[in-house]
Tab-separated table of C-alpha atoms in Angstrom:
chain	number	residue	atom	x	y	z
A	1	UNK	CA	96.037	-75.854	-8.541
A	2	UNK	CA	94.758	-77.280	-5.427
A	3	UNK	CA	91.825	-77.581	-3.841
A	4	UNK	CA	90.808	-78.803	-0.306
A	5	UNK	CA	87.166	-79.190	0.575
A	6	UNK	CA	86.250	-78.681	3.845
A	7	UNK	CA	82.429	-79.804	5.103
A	8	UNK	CA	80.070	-78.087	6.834
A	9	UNK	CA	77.223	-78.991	7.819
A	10	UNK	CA	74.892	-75.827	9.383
A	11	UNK	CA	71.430	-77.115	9.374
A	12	UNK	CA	69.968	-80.343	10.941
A	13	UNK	CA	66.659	-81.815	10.031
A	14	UNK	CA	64.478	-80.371	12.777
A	15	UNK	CA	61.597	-78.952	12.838
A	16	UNK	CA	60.957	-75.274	12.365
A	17	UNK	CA	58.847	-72.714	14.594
A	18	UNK	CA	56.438	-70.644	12.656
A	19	UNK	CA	58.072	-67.517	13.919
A	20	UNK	CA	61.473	-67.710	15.104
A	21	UNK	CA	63.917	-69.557	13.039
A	22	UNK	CA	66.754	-71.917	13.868
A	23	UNK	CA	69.873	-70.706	13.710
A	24	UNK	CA	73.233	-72.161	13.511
A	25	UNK	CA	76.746	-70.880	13.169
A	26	UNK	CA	80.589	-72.135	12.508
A	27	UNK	CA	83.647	-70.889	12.478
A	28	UNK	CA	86.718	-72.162	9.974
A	29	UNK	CA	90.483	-70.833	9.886
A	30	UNK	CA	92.458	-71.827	6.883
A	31	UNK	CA	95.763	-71.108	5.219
A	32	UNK	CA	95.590	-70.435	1.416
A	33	UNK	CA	98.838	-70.877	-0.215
A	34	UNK	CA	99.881	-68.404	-2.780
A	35	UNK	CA	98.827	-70.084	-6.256
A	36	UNK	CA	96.065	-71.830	-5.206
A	37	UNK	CA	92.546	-71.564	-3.440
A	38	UNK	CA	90.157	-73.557	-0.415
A	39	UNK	CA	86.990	-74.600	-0.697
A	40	UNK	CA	83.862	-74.541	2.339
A	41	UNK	CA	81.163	-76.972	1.613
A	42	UNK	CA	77.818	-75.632	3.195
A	43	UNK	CA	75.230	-78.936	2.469
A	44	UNK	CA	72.109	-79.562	1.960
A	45	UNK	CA	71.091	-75.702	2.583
A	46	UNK	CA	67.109	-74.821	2.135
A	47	UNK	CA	65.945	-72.707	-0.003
A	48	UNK	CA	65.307	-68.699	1.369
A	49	UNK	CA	68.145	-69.797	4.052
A	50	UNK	CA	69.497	-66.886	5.149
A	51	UNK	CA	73.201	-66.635	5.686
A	52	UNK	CA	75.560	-63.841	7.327
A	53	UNK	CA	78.953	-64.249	6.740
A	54	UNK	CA	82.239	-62.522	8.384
A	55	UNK	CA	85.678	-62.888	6.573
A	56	UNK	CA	88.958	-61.688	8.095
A	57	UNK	CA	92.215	-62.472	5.846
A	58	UNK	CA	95.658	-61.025	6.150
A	59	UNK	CA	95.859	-59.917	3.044
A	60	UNK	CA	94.129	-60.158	-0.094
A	61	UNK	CA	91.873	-62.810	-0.942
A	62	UNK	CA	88.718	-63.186	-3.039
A	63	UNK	CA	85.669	-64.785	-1.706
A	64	UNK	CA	83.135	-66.350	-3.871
A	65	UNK	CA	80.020	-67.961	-2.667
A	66	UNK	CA	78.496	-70.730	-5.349
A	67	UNK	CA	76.023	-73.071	-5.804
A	68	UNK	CA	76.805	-76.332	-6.812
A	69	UNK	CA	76.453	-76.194	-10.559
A	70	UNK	CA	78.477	-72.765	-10.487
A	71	UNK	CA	81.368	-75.143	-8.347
A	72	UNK	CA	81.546	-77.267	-11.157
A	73	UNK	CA	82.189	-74.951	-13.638
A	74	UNK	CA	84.914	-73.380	-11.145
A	75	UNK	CA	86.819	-70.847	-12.054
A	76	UNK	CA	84.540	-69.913	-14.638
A	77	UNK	CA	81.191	-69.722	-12.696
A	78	UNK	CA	78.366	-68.343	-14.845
A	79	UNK	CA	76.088	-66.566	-12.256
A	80	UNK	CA	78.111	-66.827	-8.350
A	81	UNK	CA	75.654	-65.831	-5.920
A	82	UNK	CA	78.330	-63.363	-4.360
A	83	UNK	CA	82.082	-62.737	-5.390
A	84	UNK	CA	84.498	-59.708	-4.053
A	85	UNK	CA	87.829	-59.481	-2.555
A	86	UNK	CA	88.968	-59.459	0.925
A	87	UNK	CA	91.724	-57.195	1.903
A	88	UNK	CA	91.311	-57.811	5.509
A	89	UNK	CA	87.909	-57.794	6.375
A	90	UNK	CA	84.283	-58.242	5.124
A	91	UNK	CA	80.559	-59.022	5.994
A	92	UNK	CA	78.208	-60.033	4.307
A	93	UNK	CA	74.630	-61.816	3.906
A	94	UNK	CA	72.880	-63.636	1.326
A	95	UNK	CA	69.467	-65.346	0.716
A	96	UNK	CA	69.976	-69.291	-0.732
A	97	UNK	CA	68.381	-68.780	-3.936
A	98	UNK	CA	67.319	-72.596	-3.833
A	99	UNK	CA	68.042	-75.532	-2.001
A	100	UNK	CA	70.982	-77.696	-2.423
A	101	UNK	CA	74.572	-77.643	-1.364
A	102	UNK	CA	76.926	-74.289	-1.897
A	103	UNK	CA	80.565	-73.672	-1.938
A	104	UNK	CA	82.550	-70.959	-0.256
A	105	UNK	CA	86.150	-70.434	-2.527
A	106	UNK	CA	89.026	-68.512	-1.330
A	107	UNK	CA	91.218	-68.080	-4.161
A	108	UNK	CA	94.673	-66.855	-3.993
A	109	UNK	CA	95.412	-67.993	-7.001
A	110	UNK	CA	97.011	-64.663	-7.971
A	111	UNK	CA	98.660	-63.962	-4.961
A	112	UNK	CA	102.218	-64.196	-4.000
A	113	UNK	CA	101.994	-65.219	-0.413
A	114	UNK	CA	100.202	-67.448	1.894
A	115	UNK	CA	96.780	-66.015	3.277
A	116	UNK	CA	95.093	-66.622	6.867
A	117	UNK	CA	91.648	-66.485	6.828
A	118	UNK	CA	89.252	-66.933	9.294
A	119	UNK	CA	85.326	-66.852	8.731
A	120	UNK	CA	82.745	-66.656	11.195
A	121	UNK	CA	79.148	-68.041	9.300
A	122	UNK	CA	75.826	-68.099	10.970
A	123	UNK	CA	73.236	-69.370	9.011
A	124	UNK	CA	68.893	-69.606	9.768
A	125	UNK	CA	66.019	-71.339	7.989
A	126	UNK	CA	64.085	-68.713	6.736
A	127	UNK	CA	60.948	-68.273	8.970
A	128	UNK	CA	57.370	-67.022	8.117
A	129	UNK	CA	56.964	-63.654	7.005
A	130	UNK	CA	56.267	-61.400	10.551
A	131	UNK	CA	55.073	-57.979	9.779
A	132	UNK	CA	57.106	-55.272	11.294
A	133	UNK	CA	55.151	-53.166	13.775
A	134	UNK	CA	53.523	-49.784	12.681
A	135	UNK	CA	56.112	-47.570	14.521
A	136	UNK	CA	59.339	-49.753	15.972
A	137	UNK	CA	60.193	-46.874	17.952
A	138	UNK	CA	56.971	-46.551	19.766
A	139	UNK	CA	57.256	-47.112	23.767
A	140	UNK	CA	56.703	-50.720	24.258
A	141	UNK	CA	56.582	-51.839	20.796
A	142	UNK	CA	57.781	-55.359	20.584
A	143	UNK	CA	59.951	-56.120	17.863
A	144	UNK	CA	59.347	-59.875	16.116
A	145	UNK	CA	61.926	-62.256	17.085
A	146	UNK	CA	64.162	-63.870	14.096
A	147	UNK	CA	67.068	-62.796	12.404
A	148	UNK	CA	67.633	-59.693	11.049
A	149	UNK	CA	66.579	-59.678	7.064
A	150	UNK	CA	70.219	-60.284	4.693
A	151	UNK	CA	71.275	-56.541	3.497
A	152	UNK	CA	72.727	-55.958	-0.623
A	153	UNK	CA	76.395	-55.888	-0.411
A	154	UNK	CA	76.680	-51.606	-1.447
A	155	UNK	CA	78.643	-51.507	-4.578
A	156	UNK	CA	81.754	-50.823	-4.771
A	157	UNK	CA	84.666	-50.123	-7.584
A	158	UNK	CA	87.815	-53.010	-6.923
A	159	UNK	CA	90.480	-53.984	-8.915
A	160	UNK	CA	90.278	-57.353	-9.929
């Protein structure tokens, strides 16, 4: 089985604003053969980063989202941070448990054709803790700039 690693780098060594946090994004497009699976890199990630990701595919694929020691022990990983399949499309957001570089894995290891995928990932330093207003939908009630806080994937029942 093959592997390709691809490197990412989403977060340069600037400073942070108290409030707002910095936000970058990228955008990949690979082919995963049938039989094997594709690797992202994501470096040097802070802890409490919060990443959204967006995964399109043409068929099904299974995403897995790892930190490093989990990448290692690929395809056994003891604890991923996120894992489901992708039958053509899925979203979803995370908070880096701690700081170090992660892996993004499309396997297709079981399939029996060649994938497309495509995968839009924005990532932000987590910011200081703002305190939502007392009523958001008050007239003129200002809502705190910064991304929106990660969601739980809802779970679901797939065949794996």
């Amino acid at each position: 089985m093959r592997s390709v690693l691809l490197t990412v780098a989403l977060f340069a060594a600037t400073a942070v604003a108290p409030v707002a946090a910095q936000q970058n994004q990228a955008a990949l497009t690979a082919t995963v053969p049938a039989g094997t699976h594709k690797t992202l890199r994501l470096r040097n990630l802070p802890k409490d980063a919060q990443i959204a990701v967006a995964v399109q595919a043409t068929g099904r694929v299974v995403v897995t989202f790892l930190t490093e020691s989990d990448f290692k022990r690929y395809p056994n990983p003891e604890e991923p941070v996120f894992t489901a399949p992708v039958e053509r499309r899925l979203s979803f957001a995370l908070v880096m448990p701690e700081s170090g570089n992660y892996y993004v894995v499309f396997d297709n290891t079981k399939g029996t054709e060649e994938r497309k995928v495509q995968m839009v990932i924005r990532a932000a330093r987590g910011a200081a803790p703002v305190p939502a207003p007392a009523n958001p939908a008050a007239p003129g009630s200002v809502v705190p700039p910064g991304p929106p806080p990660p969601t739980q994937p809802k779970a679901q029942q797939h065949d794996m």
